[in-house]
């Protein structure tokens, strides 16, 4: 069993995602991620016979992968029944019912930011990959929603004498390469795509977050509804601190990208220390005769 801290209320997260799906999922961020996913896969000159789509809220990635001809079969793991198609698996990202070495590609789009045990989930994905199988994932992290976080915190502290967590903590890019290595992936790469979305007011942003199933599901969240006066003050602070000259409000979404390969003997490996055939002294300029 996992001993990871319980940061998110996973049952509540599933209910919030179900609500978003029933109301018409807000897919503008996911559409961007799927386009970027296909661009990244286009640099890999191989066909994948069986791919895993892990937790992507709707089937957008699976549909595009199948139509592209880049994969033969896509197996989806949906986290809620409302997101599943016939033949999909409904399961939690932290407890995957997958046989070892079943897939040669695993992707995940905008799902893993709500996992309590991210290292454990990565280990399970790596075990499900065949040797030399590719893992490619995108999820929210870094400074995502920093403007909203600051505004809510300041408003609650001002009017209520303290602040409760309203916006989830997100993974830091600097930690992700190490997580991939700990999970057993070879050739790990992590990078970030910062997306700034402009809104007419904070309420429009909150409406979009609800439509993506991204409202507060922190396990330690306050059970008291946010007071109307506090919400109004938070909106005022958002506009005072962050509004552009035209009055539009920025909302930051940092999309963190991870890629890694299941280890295989065919993969390129770094040279062992002491085995290099060229000395640095042979390629660096000789500075000993230069005047100062």
CSV table of N, CA, C and O in Angstrom, one decimal, residues 48-158:
chain,number,residue,atom,x,y,z
A,48,UNK,N,3.8,2.6,-32.8
A,48,UNK,CA,3.5,2.0,-31.6
A,48,UNK,C,2.3,1.0,-31.8
A,48,UNK,O,1.3,1.5,-32.2
A,49,UNK,N,2.5,-0.2,-31.4
A,49,UNK,CA,1.4,-1.2,-31.7
A,49,UNK,C,0.3,-1.1,-30.7
A,49,UNK,O,-0.9,-1.2,-31.0
A,50,UNK,N,0.7,-0.8,-29.4
A,50,UNK,CA,-0.4,-0.7,-28.4
A,50,UNK,C,0.0,0.4,-27.4
A,50,UNK,O,1.1,0.4,-26.8
A,51,UNK,N,-1.0,1.3,-27.3
A,51,UNK,CA,-0.7,2.5,-26.5
A,51,UNK,C,-1.7,2.6,-25.3
A,51,UNK,O,-2.9,2.1,-25.4
A,52,UNK,N,-1.2,3.1,-24.2
A,52,UNK,CA,-2.1,3.3,-23.0
A,52,UNK,C,-2.3,4.8,-22.9
A,52,UNK,O,-1.4,5.6,-22.9
A,53,UNK,N,-3.6,5.2,-22.7
A,53,UNK,CA,-4.0,6.6,-22.4
A,53,UNK,C,-4.5,6.6,-21.0
A,53,UNK,O,-5.5,6.0,-20.6
A,54,UNK,N,-3.6,7.2,-20.1
A,54,UNK,CA,-3.8,7.1,-18.7
A,54,UNK,C,-4.5,8.3,-18.1
A,54,UNK,O,-3.9,9.4,-18.0
A,55,UNK,N,-5.8,8.3,-17.8
A,55,UNK,CA,-6.5,9.3,-17.1
A,55,UNK,C,-6.9,10.5,-17.8
A,55,UNK,O,-7.5,11.4,-17.2
A,56,UNK,N,-6.6,10.7,-19.1
A,56,UNK,CA,-7.0,11.9,-19.8
A,56,UNK,C,-8.5,12.0,-19.7
A,56,UNK,O,-9.3,11.1,-20.0
A,57,UNK,N,-9.0,13.2,-19.3
A,57,UNK,CA,-10.4,13.3,-18.9
A,57,UNK,C,-11.4,12.9,-20.0
A,57,UNK,O,-12.5,12.4,-19.6
A,58,UNK,N,-11.2,13.2,-21.2
A,58,UNK,CA,-12.0,12.8,-22.3
A,58,UNK,C,-11.2,12.1,-23.3
A,58,UNK,O,-9.9,12.0,-23.2
A,59,UNK,N,-11.8,11.5,-24.4
A,59,UNK,CA,-11.1,10.7,-25.3
A,59,UNK,C,-10.3,11.4,-26.4
A,59,UNK,O,-10.0,10.8,-27.4
A,60,UNK,N,-10.1,12.7,-26.3
A,60,UNK,CA,-9.5,13.5,-27.3
A,60,UNK,C,-8.2,13.0,-27.8
A,60,UNK,O,-7.9,12.9,-29.0
A,61,UNK,N,-7.3,12.6,-26.8
A,61,UNK,CA,-6.0,12.1,-27.2
A,61,UNK,C,-6.1,10.7,-27.9
A,61,UNK,O,-5.4,10.5,-28.9
A,62,UNK,N,-6.9,9.9,-27.4
A,62,UNK,CA,-7.1,8.5,-28.0
A,62,UNK,C,-7.6,8.6,-29.4
A,62,UNK,O,-7.1,7.9,-30.3
A,63,UNK,N,-8.5,9.5,-29.7
A,63,UNK,CA,-9.1,9.7,-31.0
A,63,UNK,C,-8.0,10.2,-32.0
A,63,UNK,O,-7.9,9.6,-33.1
A,64,UNK,N,-7.2,11.2,-31.6
A,64,UNK,CA,-6.2,11.7,-32.5
A,64,UNK,C,-5.1,10.7,-32.7
A,64,UNK,O,-4.6,10.6,-33.8
A,65,UNK,N,-4.7,10.0,-31.7
A,65,UNK,CA,-3.7,9.0,-31.8
A,65,UNK,C,-4.1,7.9,-32.8
A,65,UNK,O,-3.3,7.5,-33.7
A,66,UNK,N,-5.3,7.5,-32.7
A,66,UNK,CA,-5.8,6.4,-33.6
A,66,UNK,C,-5.9,6.9,-35.0
A,66,UNK,O,-5.5,6.2,-36.0
A,67,UNK,N,-6.4,8.1,-35.2
A,67,UNK,CA,-6.6,8.7,-36.6
A,67,UNK,C,-5.2,8.9,-37.2
A,67,UNK,O,-5.1,8.9,-38.5
A,68,UNK,N,-4.2,9.2,-36.4
A,68,UNK,CA,-2.9,9.6,-37.0
A,68,UNK,C,-2.2,8.4,-37.6
A,68,UNK,O,-1.3,8.6,-38.4
A,69,UNK,N,-2.6,7.2,-37.2
A,69,UNK,CA,-1.8,6.0,-37.7
A,69,UNK,C,-0.6,5.8,-36.9
A,69,UNK,O,0.2,4.8,-37.2
A,70,UNK,N,-0.3,6.6,-35.9
A,70,UNK,CA,1.0,6.4,-35.1
A,70,UNK,C,0.9,5.2,-34.2
A,70,UNK,O,1.9,4.7,-33.8
A,71,UNK,N,-0.3,4.7,-33.9
A,71,UNK,CA,-0.5,3.6,-33.0
A,71,UNK,C,-1.5,2.6,-33.6
A,71,UNK,O,-2.4,3.0,-34.4
A,72,UNK,N,-1.4,1.3,-33.2
A,72,UNK,CA,-2.3,0.4,-33.7
A,72,UNK,C,-3.6,0.3,-32.9
A,72,UNK,O,-4.7,0.3,-33.4
A,73,UNK,N,-3.4,0.3,-31.5
A,73,UNK,CA,-4.5,0.2,-30.6
A,73,UNK,C,-4.3,1.1,-29.4
A,73,UNK,O,-3.2,1.2,-28.9
A,74,UNK,N,-5.3,1.8,-29.0
A,74,UNK,CA,-5.2,2.6,-27.8
A,74,UNK,C,-6.2,2.0,-26.7
A,74,UNK,O,-7.4,1.8,-27.0
A,75,UNK,N,-5.6,1.8,-25.5
A,75,UNK,CA,-6.4,1.3,-24.4
A,75,UNK,C,-6.5,2.5,-23.4
A,75,UNK,O,-5.4,3.0,-23.0
A,76,UNK,N,-7.7,2.9,-23.1
A,76,UNK,CA,-7.8,4.0,-22.2
A,76,UNK,C,-8.1,3.6,-20.7
A,76,UNK,O,-8.9,2.6,-20.5
A,77,UNK,N,-7.5,4.2,-19.8
A,77,UNK,CA,-7.9,4.1,-18.4
A,77,UNK,C,-8.6,5.4,-18.0
A,77,UNK,O,-8.0,6.4,-17.9
A,78,UNK,N,-9.9,5.3,-17.8
A,78,UNK,CA,-10.7,6.4,-17.4
A,78,UNK,C,-10.8,6.4,-15.9
A,78,UNK,O,-11.0,5.3,-15.3
A,79,UNK,N,-10.8,7.6,-15.2
A,79,UNK,CA,-10.9,7.6,-13.8
A,79,UNK,C,-12.3,7.7,-13.3
A,79,UNK,O,-12.5,7.4,-12.1
A,80,UNK,N,-13.3,8.0,-14.2
A,80,UNK,CA,-14.7,8.0,-13.8
A,80,UNK,C,-15.5,7.3,-14.9
A,80,UNK,O,-15.1,7.3,-16.1
A,81,UNK,N,-16.6,6.7,-14.5
A,81,UNK,CA,-17.4,5.9,-15.5
A,81,UNK,C,-17.9,6.8,-16.6
A,81,UNK,O,-18.0,6.4,-17.8
A,82,UNK,N,-18.2,8.1,-16.3
A,82,UNK,CA,-18.7,9.0,-17.2
A,82,UNK,C,-17.8,9.4,-18.4
A,82,UNK,O,-18.2,9.9,-19.4
A,83,UNK,N,-16.5,9.1,-18.1
A,83,UNK,CA,-15.5,9.4,-19.2
A,83,UNK,C,-15.1,8.2,-20.0
A,83,UNK,O,-14.4,8.3,-21.0
A,84,UNK,N,-15.7,7.0,-19.7
A,84,UNK,CA,-15.3,5.8,-20.3
A,84,UNK,C,-16.1,5.5,-21.6
A,84,UNK,O,-17.3,5.8,-21.6
A,85,UNK,N,-15.5,5.0,-22.6
A,85,UNK,CA,-16.1,4.4,-23.8
A,85,UNK,C,-16.2,2.9,-23.6
A,85,UNK,O,-15.5,2.3,-22.8
A,86,UNK,N,-17.0,2.3,-24.5
A,86,UNK,CA,-17.0,0.8,-24.5
A,86,UNK,C,-15.6,0.2,-24.7
A,86,UNK,O,-14.9,0.7,-25.6
A,87,UNK,N,-15.2,-0.7,-23.8
A,87,UNK,CA,-13.9,-1.3,-23.9
A,87,UNK,C,-12.9,-0.6,-23.0
A,87,UNK,O,-11.8,-1.1,-22.8
A,88,UNK,N,-13.2,0.6,-22.5
A,88,UNK,CA,-12.2,1.3,-21.7
A,88,UNK,C,-12.2,0.7,-20.3
A,88,UNK,O,-13.1,0.0,-19.9
A,89,UNK,N,-11.1,0.9,-19.6
A,89,UNK,CA,-10.9,0.5,-18.2
A,89,UNK,C,-11.2,1.6,-17.3
A,89,UNK,O,-10.7,2.7,-17.5
A,90,UNK,N,-12.0,1.4,-16.2
A,90,UNK,CA,-12.3,2.5,-15.2
A,90,UNK,C,-11.4,2.1,-14.0
A,90,UNK,O,-11.6,1.0,-13.4
A,91,UNK,N,-10.5,2.9,-13.7
A,91,UNK,CA,-9.6,2.6,-12.6
A,91,UNK,C,-8.9,3.9,-12.1
A,91,UNK,O,-9.0,5.0,-12.7
A,92,UNK,N,-8.3,3.8,-10.9
A,92,UNK,CA,-7.5,5.0,-10.3
A,92,UNK,C,-6.1,4.9,-10.8
A,92,UNK,O,-5.5,3.9,-10.9
A,93,UNK,N,-5.5,6.1,-11.1
A,93,UNK,CA,-4.1,6.2,-11.6
A,93,UNK,C,-3.2,5.6,-10.5
A,93,UNK,O,-2.0,5.2,-10.9
A,94,UNK,N,-3.6,5.6,-9.3
A,94,UNK,CA,-2.7,5.1,-8.2
A,94,UNK,C,-2.8,3.5,-8.0
A,94,UNK,O,-2.0,3.0,-7.3
A,95,UNK,N,-3.7,2.9,-8.7
A,95,UNK,CA,-3.9,1.4,-8.6
A,95,UNK,C,-4.3,0.9,-9.9
A,95,UNK,O,-5.5,0.6,-10.2
A,96,UNK,N,-3.3,0.8,-10.8
A,96,UNK,CA,-3.6,0.4,-12.2
A,96,UNK,C,-3.7,-1.1,-12.4
A,96,UNK,O,-2.7,-1.8,-12.0
A,97,UNK,N,-4.8,-1.7,-12.9
A,97,UNK,CA,-4.9,-3.1,-13.1
A,97,UNK,C,-4.3,-3.5,-14.5
A,97,UNK,O,-5.0,-4.1,-15.4
A,98,UNK,N,-3.0,-3.3,-14.6
A,98,UNK,CA,-2.4,-3.5,-15.9
A,98,UNK,C,-1.3,-4.6,-15.8
A,98,UNK,O,-0.5,-4.6,-14.8
A,99,UNK,N,-1.2,-5.5,-16.8
A,99,UNK,CA,-0.2,-6.5,-16.8
A,99,UNK,C,1.1,-5.9,-17.1
A,99,UNK,O,1.2,-4.9,-17.8
A,100,UNK,N,2.2,-6.5,-16.6
A,100,UNK,CA,3.6,-6.0,-16.9
A,100,UNK,C,3.9,-6.1,-18.4
A,100,UNK,O,3.4,-7.0,-19.1
A,101,UNK,N,4.6,-5.1,-18.9
A,101,UNK,CA,5.1,-5.0,-20.3
A,101,UNK,C,4.1,-5.3,-21.3
A,101,UNK,O,4.2,-6.0,-22.3
A,102,UNK,N,2.9,-4.6,-21.2
A,102,UNK,CA,1.8,-4.8,-22.1
A,102,UNK,C,1.8,-3.7,-23.2
A,102,UNK,O,1.3,-3.9,-24.3
A,103,UNK,N,2.4,-2.5,-23.0
A,103,UNK,CA,2.3,-1.4,-23.9
A,103,UNK,C,3.7,-1.0,-24.4
A,103,UNK,O,4.7,-1.1,-23.6
A,104,UNK,N,3.7,-0.4,-25.6
A,104,UNK,CA,5.0,0.2,-26.0
A,104,UNK,C,4.9,1.8,-26.1
A,104,UNK,O,5.9,2.4,-26.4
A,105,UNK,N,3.7,2.3,-25.7
A,105,UNK,CA,3.6,3.7,-25.5
A,105,UNK,C,2.6,4.0,-24.4
A,105,UNK,O,1.5,3.3,-24.3
A,106,UNK,N,2.9,4.9,-23.5
A,106,UNK,CA,1.9,5.4,-22.5
A,106,UNK,C,1.9,6.9,-22.5
A,106,UNK,O,2.9,7.5,-22.4
A,107,UNK,N,0.6,7.4,-22.6
A,107,UNK,CA,0.5,8.9,-22.5
A,107,UNK,C,-0.5,9.3,-21.5
A,107,UNK,O,-1.4,8.4,-21.1
A,108,UNK,N,-0.4,10.5,-21.0
A,108,UNK,CA,-1.4,11.0,-20.0
A,108,UNK,C,-1.5,12.5,-20.2
A,108,UNK,O,-0.4,13.2,-20.2
A,109,UNK,N,-2.7,13.0,-20.3
A,109,UNK,CA,-2.9,14.4,-20.6
A,109,UNK,C,-3.8,15.1,-19.5
A,109,UNK,O,-5.0,14.7,-19.4
A,110,UNK,N,-3.2,16.0,-18.8
A,110,UNK,CA,-3.9,16.7,-17.8
A,110,UNK,C,-4.7,15.9,-16.8
A,110,UNK,O,-5.9,16.1,-16.5
A,111,UNK,N,-4.0,14.9,-16.2
A,111,UNK,CA,-4.6,14.1,-15.2
A,111,UNK,C,-3.8,13.9,-13.9
A,111,UNK,O,-4.3,13.9,-12.8
A,112,UNK,N,-2.5,13.8,-14.1
A,112,UNK,CA,-1.6,13.3,-13.0
A,112,UNK,C,-1.4,14.4,-11.9
A,112,UNK,O,-0.8,14.1,-10.8
A,113,UNK,N,-1.8,15.7,-12.1
A,113,UNK,CA,-1.6,16.7,-11.1
A,113,UNK,C,-2.5,16.5,-9.9
A,113,UNK,O,-2.3,17.1,-8.9
A,114,UNK,N,-3.5,15.6,-10.0
A,114,UNK,CA,-4.4,15.3,-8.8
A,114,UNK,C,-4.1,14.0,-8.2
A,114,UNK,O,-4.9,13.4,-7.4
A,115,UNK,N,-2.9,13.4,-8.4
A,115,UNK,CA,-2.5,12.1,-7.9
A,115,UNK,C,-1.8,12.4,-6.6
A,115,UNK,O,-0.9,13.2,-6.5
A,116,UNK,N,-2.1,11.6,-5.5
A,116,UNK,CA,-1.4,11.8,-4.3
A,116,UNK,C,0.0,11.1,-4.3
A,116,UNK,O,1.0,11.7,-3.8
A,117,UNK,N,0.1,9.9,-4.9
A,117,UNK,CA,1.3,9.2,-5.0
A,117,UNK,C,1.9,9.2,-6.4
A,117,UNK,O,1.8,8.2,-7.2
A,118,UNK,N,2.4,10.3,-6.8
A,118,UNK,CA,2.9,10.4,-8.2
A,118,UNK,C,4.1,9.5,-8.4
A,118,UNK,O,4.1,8.8,-9.5
A,119,UNK,N,5.1,9.3,-7.5
A,119,UNK,CA,6.1,8.4,-7.7
A,119,UNK,C,5.6,6.9,-7.9
A,119,UNK,O,6.1,6.2,-8.8
A,120,UNK,N,4.6,6.6,-7.1
A,120,UNK,CA,4.0,5.2,-7.3
A,120,UNK,C,3.3,5.0,-8.6
A,120,UNK,O,3.4,4.0,-9.2
A,121,UNK,N,2.6,6.1,-9.1
A,121,UNK,CA,1.9,6.0,-10.3
A,121,UNK,C,2.9,5.8,-11.5
A,121,UNK,O,2.7,5.1,-12.4
A,122,UNK,N,4.1,6.6,-11.4
A,122,UNK,CA,5.1,6.5,-12.4
A,122,UNK,C,5.7,5.1,-12.5
A,122,UNK,O,6.0,4.5,-13.5
A,123,UNK,N,5.9,4.5,-11.3
A,123,UNK,CA,6.5,3.1,-11.3
A,123,UNK,C,5.5,2.1,-11.9
A,123,UNK,O,5.9,1.3,-12.7
A,124,UNK,N,4.2,2.3,-11.7
A,124,UNK,CA,3.2,1.4,-12.3
A,124,UNK,C,3.2,1.6,-13.8
A,124,UNK,O,3.1,0.6,-14.6
A,125,UNK,N,3.3,2.8,-14.3
A,125,UNK,CA,3.4,3.0,-15.8
A,125,UNK,C,4.6,2.4,-16.3
A,125,UNK,O,4.6,1.7,-17.4
A,126,UNK,N,5.8,2.6,-15.7
A,126,UNK,CA,7.0,2.0,-16.2
A,126,UNK,C,6.9,0.5,-16.3
A,126,UNK,O,7.3,-0.2,-17.3
A,127,UNK,N,6.3,-0.2,-15.3
A,127,UNK,CA,6.2,-1.6,-15.3
A,127,UNK,C,5.2,-2.1,-16.4
A,127,UNK,O,5.4,-3.2,-17.0
A,128,UNK,N,4.3,-1.3,-16.8
A,128,UNK,CA,3.3,-1.6,-17.9
A,128,UNK,C,3.9,-1.5,-19.3
A,128,UNK,O,3.3,-1.9,-20.2
A,129,UNK,N,5.1,-0.8,-19.3
A,129,UNK,CA,5.7,-0.6,-20.6
A,129,UNK,C,6.6,-1.8,-21.0
A,129,UNK,O,7.3,-2.3,-20.1
A,130,UNK,N,6.7,-2.1,-22.3
A,130,UNK,CA,7.6,-3.1,-22.7
A,130,UNK,C,9.0,-2.4,-22.8
A,130,UNK,O,9.1,-1.2,-22.8
A,131,UNK,N,10.1,-3.2,-22.8
A,131,UNK,CA,11.4,-2.6,-22.9
A,131,UNK,C,11.5,-1.6,-24.1
A,131,UNK,O,11.0,-2.0,-25.2
A,132,UNK,N,12.1,-0.5,-23.9
A,132,UNK,CA,12.2,0.6,-25.0
A,132,UNK,C,10.8,1.2,-25.3
A,132,UNK,O,10.6,1.8,-26.3
A,133,UNK,N,9.8,1.1,-24.4
A,133,UNK,CA,8.6,1.8,-24.5
A,133,UNK,C,8.7,3.2,-24.0
A,133,UNK,O,9.4,3.5,-23.1
A,134,UNK,N,7.9,4.1,-24.6
A,134,UNK,CA,7.9,5.5,-24.3
A,134,UNK,C,6.8,5.9,-23.4
A,134,UNK,O,5.6,5.6,-23.6
A,135,UNK,N,7.1,6.8,-22.5
A,135,UNK,CA,6.1,7.4,-21.6
A,135,UNK,C,6.1,8.9,-21.9
A,135,UNK,O,7.2,9.5,-21.9
A,136,UNK,N,5.0,9.5,-22.1
A,136,UNK,CA,4.9,10.9,-22.4
A,136,UNK,C,3.6,11.5,-21.7
A,136,UNK,O,2.5,11.0,-21.9
A,137,UNK,N,3.8,12.5,-20.8
A,137,UNK,CA,2.7,13.0,-20.0
A,137,UNK,C,2.8,14.5,-19.9
A,137,UNK,O,3.9,15.1,-19.9
A,138,UNK,N,1.6,15.1,-19.7
A,138,UNK,CA,1.5,16.5,-19.5
A,138,UNK,C,0.5,16.7,-18.3
A,138,UNK,O,-0.6,16.1,-18.3
A,139,UNK,N,0.9,17.5,-17.4
A,139,UNK,CA,0.0,17.9,-16.3
A,139,UNK,C,0.3,19.2,-15.7
A,139,UNK,O,1.4,19.8,-16.0
A,140,UNK,N,-0.6,19.8,-14.9
A,140,UNK,CA,-0.4,21.1,-14.4
A,140,UNK,C,0.6,21.1,-13.3
A,140,UNK,O,0.6,20.3,-12.4
A,141,UNK,N,1.4,22.2,-13.2
A,141,UNK,CA,2.4,22.3,-12.1
A,141,UNK,C,2.9,23.7,-12.1
A,141,UNK,O,2.3,24.6,-12.6
A,142,UNK,N,4.1,23.8,-11.4
A,142,UNK,CA,4.8,25.1,-11.3
A,142,UNK,C,3.9,26.2,-10.7
A,142,UNK,O,3.4,26.1,-9.6
A,143,UNK,N,3.8,27.3,-11.5
A,143,UNK,CA,3.1,28.5,-11.0
A,143,UNK,C,1.6,28.6,-11.5
A,143,UNK,O,1.1,29.7,-11.5
A,144,UNK,N,1.1,27.4,-11.8
A,144,UNK,CA,-0.3,27.4,-12.2
A,144,UNK,C,-1.2,28.1,-11.2
A,144,UNK,O,-1.2,27.8,-10.0
A,145,UNK,N,-2.1,29.0,-11.8
A,145,UNK,CA,-3.1,29.7,-11.0
A,145,UNK,C,-2.5,30.6,-9.8
A,145,UNK,O,-3.1,30.8,-8.8
A,146,UNK,N,-1.2,31.0,-10.0
A,146,UNK,CA,-0.6,31.8,-9.0
A,146,UNK,C,-1.4,33.1,-8.7
A,146,UNK,O,-1.4,33.5,-7.5
A,147,UNK,N,-2.0,33.7,-9.7
A,147,UNK,CA,-2.7,35.0,-9.5
A,147,UNK,C,-3.9,34.7,-8.6
A,147,UNK,O,-4.2,35.5,-7.7
A,148,UNK,N,-4.6,33.6,-8.9
A,148,UNK,CA,-5.8,33.3,-8.1
A,148,UNK,C,-5.5,32.9,-6.7
A,148,UNK,O,-6.1,33.3,-5.7
A,149,UNK,N,-4.4,32.1,-6.5
A,149,UNK,CA,-3.9,31.7,-5.2
A,149,UNK,C,-3.6,32.9,-4.3
A,149,UNK,O,-4.0,33.0,-3.2
A,150,UNK,N,-2.8,33.9,-4.9
A,150,UNK,CA,-2.4,35.0,-4.1
A,150,UNK,C,-3.7,35.9,-3.7
A,150,UNK,O,-3.8,36.4,-2.6
A,151,UNK,N,-4.6,36.1,-4.6
A,151,UNK,CA,-5.7,36.9,-4.4
A,151,UNK,C,-6.6,36.3,-3.3
A,151,UNK,O,-7.1,37.0,-2.4
A,152,UNK,N,-6.9,35.0,-3.4
A,152,UNK,CA,-7.7,34.4,-2.4
A,152,UNK,C,-7.1,34.4,-1.0
A,152,UNK,O,-7.7,34.7,0.0
A,153,UNK,N,-5.8,34.2,-1.0
A,153,UNK,CA,-5.1,34.1,0.3
A,153,UNK,C,-5.1,35.5,1.0
A,153,UNK,O,-5.4,35.6,2.2
A,154,UNK,N,-4.8,36.5,0.2
A,154,UNK,CA,-4.7,37.9,0.8
A,154,UNK,C,-6.1,38.3,1.3
A,154,UNK,O,-6.3,38.9,2.3
A,155,UNK,N,-7.2,38.0,0.5
A,155,UNK,CA,-8.5,38.5,0.8
A,155,UNK,C,-9.0,37.7,2.1
A,155,UNK,O,-9.6,38.4,3.0
A,156,UNK,N,-8.7,36.5,2.2
A,156,UNK,CA,-9.2,35.7,3.4
A,156,UNK,C,-8.4,36.1,4.6
A,156,UNK,O,-9.0,36.2,5.7
A,157,UNK,N,-7.1,36.4,4.4
A,157,UNK,CA,-6.3,36.9,5.6
A,157,UNK,C,-6.8,38.2,6.1
A,157,UNK,O,-6.9,38.5,7.3
A,158,UNK,N,-7.2,39.1,5.1
A,158,UNK,CA,-7.6,40.5,5.5
A,158,UNK,C,-9.0,40.5,6.2
A,158,UNK,O,-9.2,41.1,7.2
